[in-house]
Amino acid sequence: MALRRRQSSVIRDVLGVKNMWHVGPSRLWPLTVVLVDEGHTFFREYKGSDAETKRLSALTAENARLVEDLVKKGRSVGILTILISQKTTGDAIPTFIRDVCPVGLSFAQKTVEAAVAALGDDIRNWPDASPVTLQDPAYVGVAVMAMQGRPGFTRIRTPYVSDADAARIAEATSHLTADPALCLDALLDTTGHTPPGDDEGPDGPAASLAKP
């Protein structure tokens, strides 16, 4: 959250644009990818009046607030937030977050309702593309994608990647990664610019999702 606020406060002065994608990511302003795996774990609702339930409810609300901010305001400064859940219904990912995500992707689903939750109501009009038709071993790794501004749906296939291959690829490409906060500090030092929002603010110097 602190990084998003800082980037938003300096992007016009430093990059000369209000949307990072107008110039593209660079070594000093890299693309930041935020993965929220098993999203339902972080957004689970709790009901009750005891102290522990109230604490967990407050934690869930804070998680939702942080993610909503990243999804709505992070894209323009180069923060890509990816929410992953086995079933993206409203109780797993709040609809006020899910419905503003520009890209939807779903692997095989058992019900039309689950397909609608992941891809939007328009999937009802494209039965041949629906993920409910992917219930077959031949479709392992196949997903249906909905993209903002594009009519219809697209099927994609993702190859299987073993743990060993994933580790090898991560090690081989680790030199391409960087801490975006340190990159921003270096960029500000280079330009001599001090953003007005560099104080820690109400969210503190850093914020992370917490599991209830």
PDB file of C-alpha atoms in Angstrom:
ATOM      1  CA  MET A   1       0.000   0.000   0.000  1.00  0.00           C
ATOM      2  CA  ALA A   2       2.805   2.397   0.889  1.00  0.00           C
ATOM      3  CA  LEU A   3       4.476   1.686  -2.473  1.00  0.00           C
ATOM      4  CA  ARG A   4       1.245   2.302  -4.364  1.00  0.00           C
ATOM      5  CA  ARG A   5       0.704   5.629  -2.618  1.00  0.00           C
ATOM      6  CA  ARG A   6       4.273   6.749  -3.274  1.00  0.00           C
ATOM      7  CA  GLN A   7       4.133   5.781  -6.935  1.00  0.00           C
ATOM      8  CA  SER A   8       0.806   7.560  -7.394  1.00  0.00           C
ATOM      9  CA  SER A   9       2.207  10.721  -5.847  1.00  0.00           C
ATOM     10  CA  VAL A  10       5.265  10.968  -8.130  1.00  0.00           C
ATOM     11  CA  ILE A  11       4.315   9.299 -11.403  1.00  0.00           C
ATOM     12  CA  ARG A  12       3.442  12.523 -13.263  1.00  0.00           C
ATOM     13  CA  ASP A  13       6.611  14.345 -12.187  1.00  0.00           C
ATOM     14  CA  VAL A  14       8.957  11.393 -12.676  1.00  0.00           C
ATOM     15  CA  LEU A  15       7.565   9.611 -15.753  1.00  0.00           C
ATOM     16  CA  GLY A  16       5.706  12.541 -17.304  1.00  0.00           C
ATOM     17  CA  VAL A  17       2.496  10.508 -17.608  1.00  0.00           C
ATOM     18  CA  LYS A  18      -0.321   9.556 -15.271  1.00  0.00           C
ATOM     19  CA  ASN A  19      -0.390   5.957 -16.500  1.00  0.00           C
ATOM     20  CA  MET A  20       2.812   3.901 -16.422  1.00  0.00           C
ATOM     21  CA  TRP A  21       1.646   1.814 -19.370  1.00  0.00           C
ATOM     22  CA  HIS A  22       1.951   4.853 -21.639  1.00  0.00           C
ATOM     23  CA  VAL A  23       5.745   4.454 -21.389  1.00  0.00           C
ATOM     24  CA  GLY A  24       6.013   0.859 -20.170  1.00  0.00           C
ATOM     25  CA  PRO A  25       7.951  -0.688 -17.277  1.00  0.00           C
ATOM     26  CA  SER A  26      11.665  -0.067 -16.924  1.00  0.00           C
ATOM     27  CA  ARG A  27      14.574  -1.059 -14.706  1.00  0.00           C
ATOM     28  CA  LEU A  28      13.849   1.823 -12.331  1.00  0.00           C
ATOM     29  CA  TRP A  29      10.053   1.491 -12.555  1.00  0.00           C
ATOM     30  CA  PRO A  30       9.454  -2.262 -12.848  1.00  0.00           C
ATOM     31  CA  LEU A  31       6.173  -4.083 -13.108  1.00  0.00           C
ATOM     32  CA  THR A  32       5.065  -5.205  -9.648  1.00  0.00           C
ATOM     33  CA  VAL A  33       3.043  -8.432  -9.471  1.00  0.00           C
ATOM     34  CA  VAL A  34       0.953  -9.125  -6.368  1.00  0.00           C
ATOM     35  CA  LEU A  35      -0.377 -12.689  -6.090  1.00  0.00           C
ATOM     36  CA  VAL A  36      -3.209 -13.418  -3.668  1.00  0.00           C
ATOM     37  CA  ASP A  37      -3.466 -17.213  -3.777  1.00  0.00           C
ATOM     38  CA  GLU A  38      -6.376 -19.013  -2.104  1.00  0.00           C
ATOM     39  CA  GLY A  39      -8.178 -15.675  -1.943  1.00  0.00           C
ATOM     40  CA  HIS A  40     -11.113 -17.064   0.017  1.00  0.00           C
ATOM     41  CA  THR A  41      -8.747 -17.549   2.973  1.00  0.00           C
ATOM     42  CA  PHE A  42      -8.185 -13.802   3.262  1.00  0.00           C
ATOM     43  CA  PHE A  43     -11.780 -12.658   2.666  1.00  0.00           C
ATOM     44  CA  ARG A  44     -13.716 -15.181   4.732  1.00  0.00           C
ATOM     45  CA  GLU A  45     -16.592 -13.597   6.649  1.00  0.00           C
ATOM     46  CA  TYR A  46     -17.054 -14.286  10.349  1.00  0.00           C
ATOM     47  CA  LYS A  47     -20.273 -13.863  12.295  1.00  0.00           C
ATOM     48  CA  GLY A  48     -20.486 -13.511  16.036  1.00  0.00           C
ATOM     49  CA  SER A  49     -20.156 -11.042  18.877  1.00  0.00           C
ATOM     50  CA  ASP A  50     -17.238 -12.487  20.831  1.00  0.00           C
ATOM     51  CA  ALA A  51     -13.878 -10.719  20.839  1.00  0.00           C
ATOM     52  CA  GLU A  52     -12.059 -13.242  18.627  1.00  0.00           C
ATOM     53  CA  THR A  53     -14.758 -13.196  15.952  1.00  0.00           C
ATOM     54  CA  LYS A  54     -14.736  -9.395  15.945  1.00  0.00           C
ATOM     55  CA  ARG A  55     -10.959  -9.446  15.528  1.00  0.00           C
ATOM     56  CA  LEU A  56     -11.160 -11.826  12.583  1.00  0.00           C
ATOM     57  CA  SER A  57     -13.966  -9.789  10.986  1.00  0.00           C
ATOM     58  CA  ALA A  58     -11.877  -6.634  11.273  1.00  0.00           C
ATOM     59  CA  LEU A  59      -8.918  -8.456   9.698  1.00  0.00           C
ATOM     60  CA  THR A  60     -11.056  -9.635   6.795  1.00  0.00           C
ATOM     61  CA  ALA A  61     -12.384  -6.092   6.235  1.00  0.00           C
ATOM     62  CA  GLU A  62      -8.845  -4.689   6.246  1.00  0.00           C
ATOM     63  CA  ASN A  63      -7.686  -7.304   3.730  1.00  0.00           C
ATOM     64  CA  ALA A  64     -10.578  -6.373   1.447  1.00  0.00           C
ATOM     65  CA  ARG A  65      -9.765  -2.667   1.765  1.00  0.00           C
ATOM     66  CA  LEU A  66      -6.115  -3.195   0.852  1.00  0.00           C
ATOM     67  CA  VAL A  67      -6.864  -5.414  -2.140  1.00  0.00           C
ATOM     68  CA  GLU A  68      -9.600  -3.106  -3.419  1.00  0.00           C
ATOM     69  CA  ASP A  69      -7.132  -0.224  -3.384  1.00  0.00           C
ATOM     70  CA  LEU A  70      -4.532  -2.220  -5.316  1.00  0.00           C
ATOM     71  CA  VAL A  71      -7.011  -3.480  -7.919  1.00  0.00           C
ATOM     72  CA  LYS A  72      -8.591  -0.059  -8.520  1.00  0.00           C
ATOM     73  CA  LYS A  73      -5.554   2.206  -8.236  1.00  0.00           C
ATOM     74  CA  GLY A  74      -2.534  -0.015  -8.745  1.00  0.00           C
ATOM     75  CA  ARG A  75      -2.805  -0.785 -12.452  1.00  0.00           C
ATOM     76  CA  SER A  76      -1.989   2.750 -13.608  1.00  0.00           C
ATOM     77  CA  VAL A  77       1.275   2.763 -11.645  1.00  0.00           C
ATOM     78  CA  GLY A  78       2.296  -0.736 -12.770  1.00  0.00           C
ATOM     79  CA  ILE A  79       1.024  -2.912  -9.930  1.00  0.00           C
ATOM     80  CA  LEU A  80      -0.680  -6.036 -11.267  1.00  0.00           C
ATOM     81  CA  THR A  81      -2.860  -7.815  -8.701  1.00  0.00           C
ATOM     82  CA  ILE A  82      -3.847 -11.426  -9.391  1.00  0.00           C
ATOM     83  CA  LEU A  83      -6.556 -13.024  -7.241  1.00  0.00           C
ATOM     84  CA  ILE A  84      -6.702 -16.824  -7.251  1.00  0.00           C
ATOM     85  CA  SER A  85      -9.408 -19.010  -5.753  1.00  0.00           C
ATOM     86  CA  GLN A  86     -10.882 -22.399  -6.554  1.00  0.00           C
ATOM     87  CA  LYS A  87     -14.318 -20.815  -6.888  1.00  0.00           C
ATOM     88  CA  THR A  88     -14.581 -17.054  -7.342  1.00  0.00           C
ATOM     89  CA  THR A  89     -18.072 -16.609  -5.947  1.00  0.00           C
ATOM     90  CA  GLY A  90     -18.927 -13.518  -3.911  1.00  0.00           C
ATOM     91  CA  ASP A  91     -18.226 -15.261  -0.621  1.00  0.00           C
ATOM     92  CA  ALA A  92     -14.704 -16.165  -1.790  1.00  0.00           C
ATOM     93  CA  ILE A  93     -13.755 -12.838  -3.392  1.00  0.00           C
ATOM     94  CA  PRO A  94     -15.941  -9.813  -2.575  1.00  0.00           C
ATOM     95  CA  THR A  95     -17.890  -8.704  -5.622  1.00  0.00           C
ATOM     96  CA  PHE A  96     -16.791  -5.073  -5.208  1.00  0.00           C
ATOM     97  CA  ILE A  97     -13.268  -6.345  -5.875  1.00  0.00           C
ATOM     98  CA  ARG A  98     -13.971  -9.169  -8.326  1.00  0.00           C
ATOM     99  CA  ASP A  99     -16.191  -7.105 -10.609  1.00  0.00           C
ATOM    100  CA  VAL A 100     -13.544  -4.430 -11.249  1.00  0.00           C
ATOM    101  CA  CYS A 101     -10.846  -6.918 -12.273  1.00  0.00           C
ATOM    102  CA  PRO A 102     -10.382  -6.356 -16.035  1.00  0.00           C
ATOM    103  CA  VAL A 103      -9.396  -9.949 -16.886  1.00  0.00           C
ATOM    104  CA  GLY A 104     -11.189 -13.126 -15.826  1.00  0.00           C
ATOM    105  CA  LEU A 105      -9.828 -16.638 -16.275  1.00  0.00           C
ATOM    106  CA  SER A 106     -11.382 -19.956 -15.317  1.00  0.00           C
ATOM    107  CA  PHE A 107     -10.340 -23.558 -15.572  1.00  0.00           C
ATOM    108  CA  ALA A 108     -12.996 -26.306 -15.613  1.00  0.00           C
ATOM    109  CA  GLN A 109     -16.155 -25.602 -13.608  1.00  0.00           C
ATOM    110  CA  LYS A 110     -18.969 -27.950 -12.645  1.00  0.00           C
ATOM    111  CA  THR A 111     -21.790 -25.402 -12.685  1.00  0.00           C
ATOM    112  CA  VAL A 112     -22.854 -22.482 -14.825  1.00  0.00           C
ATOM    113  CA  GLU A 113     -23.108 -20.355 -11.677  1.00  0.00           C
ATOM    114  CA  ALA A 114     -19.420 -20.909 -10.942  1.00  0.00           C
ATOM    115  CA  ALA A 115     -18.559 -20.022 -14.544  1.00  0.00           C
ATOM    116  CA  VAL A 116     -20.600 -16.815 -14.263  1.00  0.00           C
ATOM    117  CA  ALA A 117     -18.851 -15.904 -11.016  1.00  0.00           C
ATOM    118  CA  ALA A 118     -15.453 -16.203 -12.714  1.00  0.00           C
ATOM    119  CA  LEU A 119     -16.210 -14.815 -16.163  1.00  0.00           C
ATOM    120  CA  GLY A 120     -19.344 -12.699 -15.859  1.00  0.00           C
ATOM    121  CA  ASP A 121     -22.932 -13.211 -16.930  1.00  0.00           C
ATOM    122  CA  ASP A 122     -22.059 -12.981 -20.651  1.00  0.00           C
ATOM    123  CA  ILE A 123     -20.630 -16.512 -20.551  1.00  0.00           C
ATOM    124  CA  ARG A 124     -24.245 -17.723 -20.598  1.00  0.00           C
ATOM    125  CA  ASN A 125     -24.417 -16.438 -24.184  1.00  0.00           C
ATOM    126  CA  TRP A 126     -21.368 -18.463 -25.237  1.00  0.00           C
ATOM    127  CA  PRO A 127     -22.190 -22.043 -24.159  1.00  0.00           C
ATOM    128  CA  ASP A 128     -19.575 -23.577 -26.450  1.00  0.00           C
ATOM    129  CA  ALA A 129     -16.853 -21.574 -24.705  1.00  0.00           C
ATOM    130  CA  SER A 130     -18.083 -22.202 -21.172  1.00  0.00           C
ATOM    131  CA  PRO A 131     -15.626 -23.828 -18.736  1.00  0.00           C
ATOM    132  CA  VAL A 132     -18.342 -26.341 -17.793  1.00  0.00           C
ATOM    133  CA  THR A 133     -17.485 -28.082 -21.086  1.00  0.00           C
ATOM    134  CA  LEU A 134     -13.906 -28.706 -19.916  1.00  0.00           C
ATOM    135  CA  GLN A 135     -14.774 -31.671 -17.663  1.00  0.00           C
ATOM    136  CA  ASP A 136     -12.509 -34.137 -19.439  1.00  0.00           C
ATOM    137  CA  PRO A 137      -8.876 -35.250 -18.937  1.00  0.00           C
ATOM    138  CA  ALA A 138      -8.112 -33.955 -22.427  1.00  0.00           C
ATOM    139  CA  TYR A 139      -8.756 -30.417 -21.138  1.00  0.00           C
ATOM    140  CA  VAL A 140      -6.368 -30.478 -18.193  1.00  0.00           C
ATOM    141  CA  GLY A 141      -4.545 -27.133 -18.265  1.00  0.00           C
ATOM    142  CA  VAL A 142      -7.158 -25.481 -20.509  1.00  0.00           C
ATOM    143  CA  ALA A 143      -8.842 -22.313 -19.295  1.00  0.00           C
ATOM    144  CA  VAL A 144     -11.374 -19.807 -20.607  1.00  0.00           C
ATOM    145  CA  MET A 145     -10.425 -16.127 -20.557  1.00  0.00           C
ATOM    146  CA  ALA A 146     -12.514 -12.964 -20.674  1.00  0.00           C
ATOM    147  CA  MET A 147     -10.701  -9.725 -21.457  1.00  0.00           C
ATOM    148  CA  GLN A 148     -11.951  -6.179 -21.046  1.00  0.00           C
ATOM    149  CA  GLY A 149     -12.916  -4.546 -24.335  1.00  0.00           C
ATOM    150  CA  ARG A 150     -12.903  -7.812 -26.307  1.00  0.00           C
ATOM    151  CA  PRO A 151     -16.140  -9.579 -27.242  1.00  0.00           C
ATOM    152  CA  GLY A 152     -16.552 -13.261 -26.563  1.00  0.00           C
ATOM    153  CA  PHE A 153     -14.124 -15.566 -24.798  1.00  0.00           C
ATOM    154  CA  THR A 154     -10.765 -17.156 -25.560  1.00  0.00           C
ATOM    155  CA  ARG A 155      -9.477 -20.591 -24.611  1.00  0.00           C
ATOM    156  CA  ILE A 156      -5.859 -20.931 -23.563  1.00  0.00           C
ATOM    157  CA  ARG A 157      -3.777 -23.957 -22.613  1.00  0.00           C
ATOM    158  CA  THR A 158      -1.130 -23.801 -19.920  1.00  0.00           C
ATOM    159  CA  PRO A 159       1.565 -26.485 -19.999  1.00  0.00           C
ATOM    160  CA  TYR A 160       2.368 -28.570 -16.946  1.00  0.00           C
ATOM    161  CA  VAL A 161       5.428 -27.315 -15.070  1.00  0.00           C
ATOM    162  CA  SER A 162       6.998 -29.620 -12.502  1.00  0.00           C
ATOM    163  CA  ASP A 163       8.318 -28.321  -9.181  1.00  0.00           C
ATOM    164  CA  ALA A 164      11.856 -28.985 -10.357  1.00  0.00           C
ATOM    165  CA  ASP A 165      11.341 -27.000 -13.563  1.00  0.00           C
ATOM    166  CA  ALA A 166       9.687 -24.147 -11.668  1.00  0.00           C
ATOM    167  CA  ALA A 167      12.645 -23.949  -9.278  1.00  0.00           C
ATOM    168  CA  ARG A 168      15.125 -24.066 -12.161  1.00  0.00           C
ATOM    169  CA  ILE A 169      13.335 -21.293 -14.067  1.00  0.00           C
ATOM    170  CA  ALA A 170      13.010 -19.145 -10.941  1.00  0.00           C
ATOM    171  CA  GLU A 171      16.724 -19.478 -10.246  1.00  0.00           C
ATOM    172  CA  ALA A 172      17.702 -18.780 -13.842  1.00  0.00           C
ATOM    173  CA  THR A 173      15.605 -15.612 -14.009  1.00  0.00           C
ATOM    174  CA  SER A 174      16.108 -14.315 -10.466  1.00  0.00           C
ATOM    175  CA  HIS A 175      18.530 -11.656 -11.718  1.00  0.00           C
ATOM    176  CA  LEU A 176      15.651 -10.061 -13.624  1.00  0.00           C
ATOM    177  CA  THR A 177      13.708  -9.294 -10.446  1.00  0.00           C
ATOM    178  CA  ALA A 178      14.085  -6.271  -8.194  1.00  0.00           C
ATOM    179  CA  ASP A 179      12.545  -4.693  -5.119  1.00  0.00           C
ATOM    180  CA  PRO A 180      10.200  -2.018  -6.549  1.00  0.00           C
ATOM    181  CA  ALA A 181      10.492   0.099  -3.385  1.00  0.00           C
ATOM    182  CA  LEU A 182      14.284   0.239  -3.710  1.00  0.00           C
ATOM    183  CA  CYS A 183      13.951   1.014  -7.413  1.00  0.00           C
ATOM    184  CA  LEU A 184      11.645   3.915  -6.623  1.00  0.00           C
ATOM    185  CA  ASP A 185      14.066   5.229  -3.989  1.00  0.00           C
ATOM    186  CA  ALA A 186      16.893   5.126  -6.546  1.00  0.00           C
ATOM    187  CA  LEU A 187      14.744   6.847  -9.146  1.00  0.00           C
ATOM    188  CA  LEU A 188      13.773   9.620  -6.729  1.00  0.00           C
ATOM    189  CA  ASP A 189      17.402  10.087  -5.706  1.00  0.00           C
ATOM    190  CA  THR A 190      18.353  10.404  -9.369  1.00  0.00           C
ATOM    191  CA  THR A 191      15.698  13.006 -10.105  1.00  0.00           C
ATOM    192  CA  GLY A 192      16.040  14.772  -6.782  1.00  0.00           C
ATOM    193  CA  HIS A 193      12.298  14.560  -6.271  1.00  0.00           C
ATOM    194  CA  THR A 194      10.734  14.085  -2.838  1.00  0.00           C
ATOM    195  CA  PRO A 195       7.061  13.102  -3.068  1.00  0.00           C
ATOM    196  CA  PRO A 196       4.611  14.743  -0.679  1.00  0.00           C
ATOM    197  CA  GLY A 197       3.204  11.329   0.226  1.00  0.00           C
ATOM    198  CA  ASP A 198       6.459   9.743   1.341  1.00  0.00           C
ATOM    199  CA  ASP A 199       5.429   9.715   4.999  1.00  0.00           C
ATOM    200  CA  GLU A 200       4.267   6.407   6.382  1.00  0.00           C
ATOM    201  CA  GLY A 201       0.640   7.518   6.540  1.00  0.00           C
ATOM    202  CA  PRO A 202      -2.248   5.627   8.138  1.00  0.00           C
ATOM    203  CA  ASP A 203      -1.260   2.340   6.508  1.00  0.00           C
ATOM    204  CA  GLY A 204       2.265   2.342   7.926  1.00  0.00           C
ATOM    205  CA  PRO A 205       5.453   1.755   5.936  1.00  0.00           C
ATOM    206  CA  ALA A 206       4.204  -1.539   4.530  1.00  0.00           C
ATOM    207  CA  ALA A 207       1.032  -3.556   4.407  1.00  0.00           C
ATOM    208  CA  SER A 208       0.464  -7.244   3.761  1.00  0.00           C
ATOM    209  CA  LEU A 209      -2.503  -9.535   3.659  1.00  0.00           C
ATOM    210  CA  ALA A 210      -3.035 -11.535   6.810  1.00  0.00           C
ATOM    211  CA  LYS A 211      -4.718 -14.892   7.008  1.00  0.00           C
ATOM    212  CA  PRO A 212      -7.636 -14.942   9.456  1.00  0.00           C
TER     213      PRO A 212
END
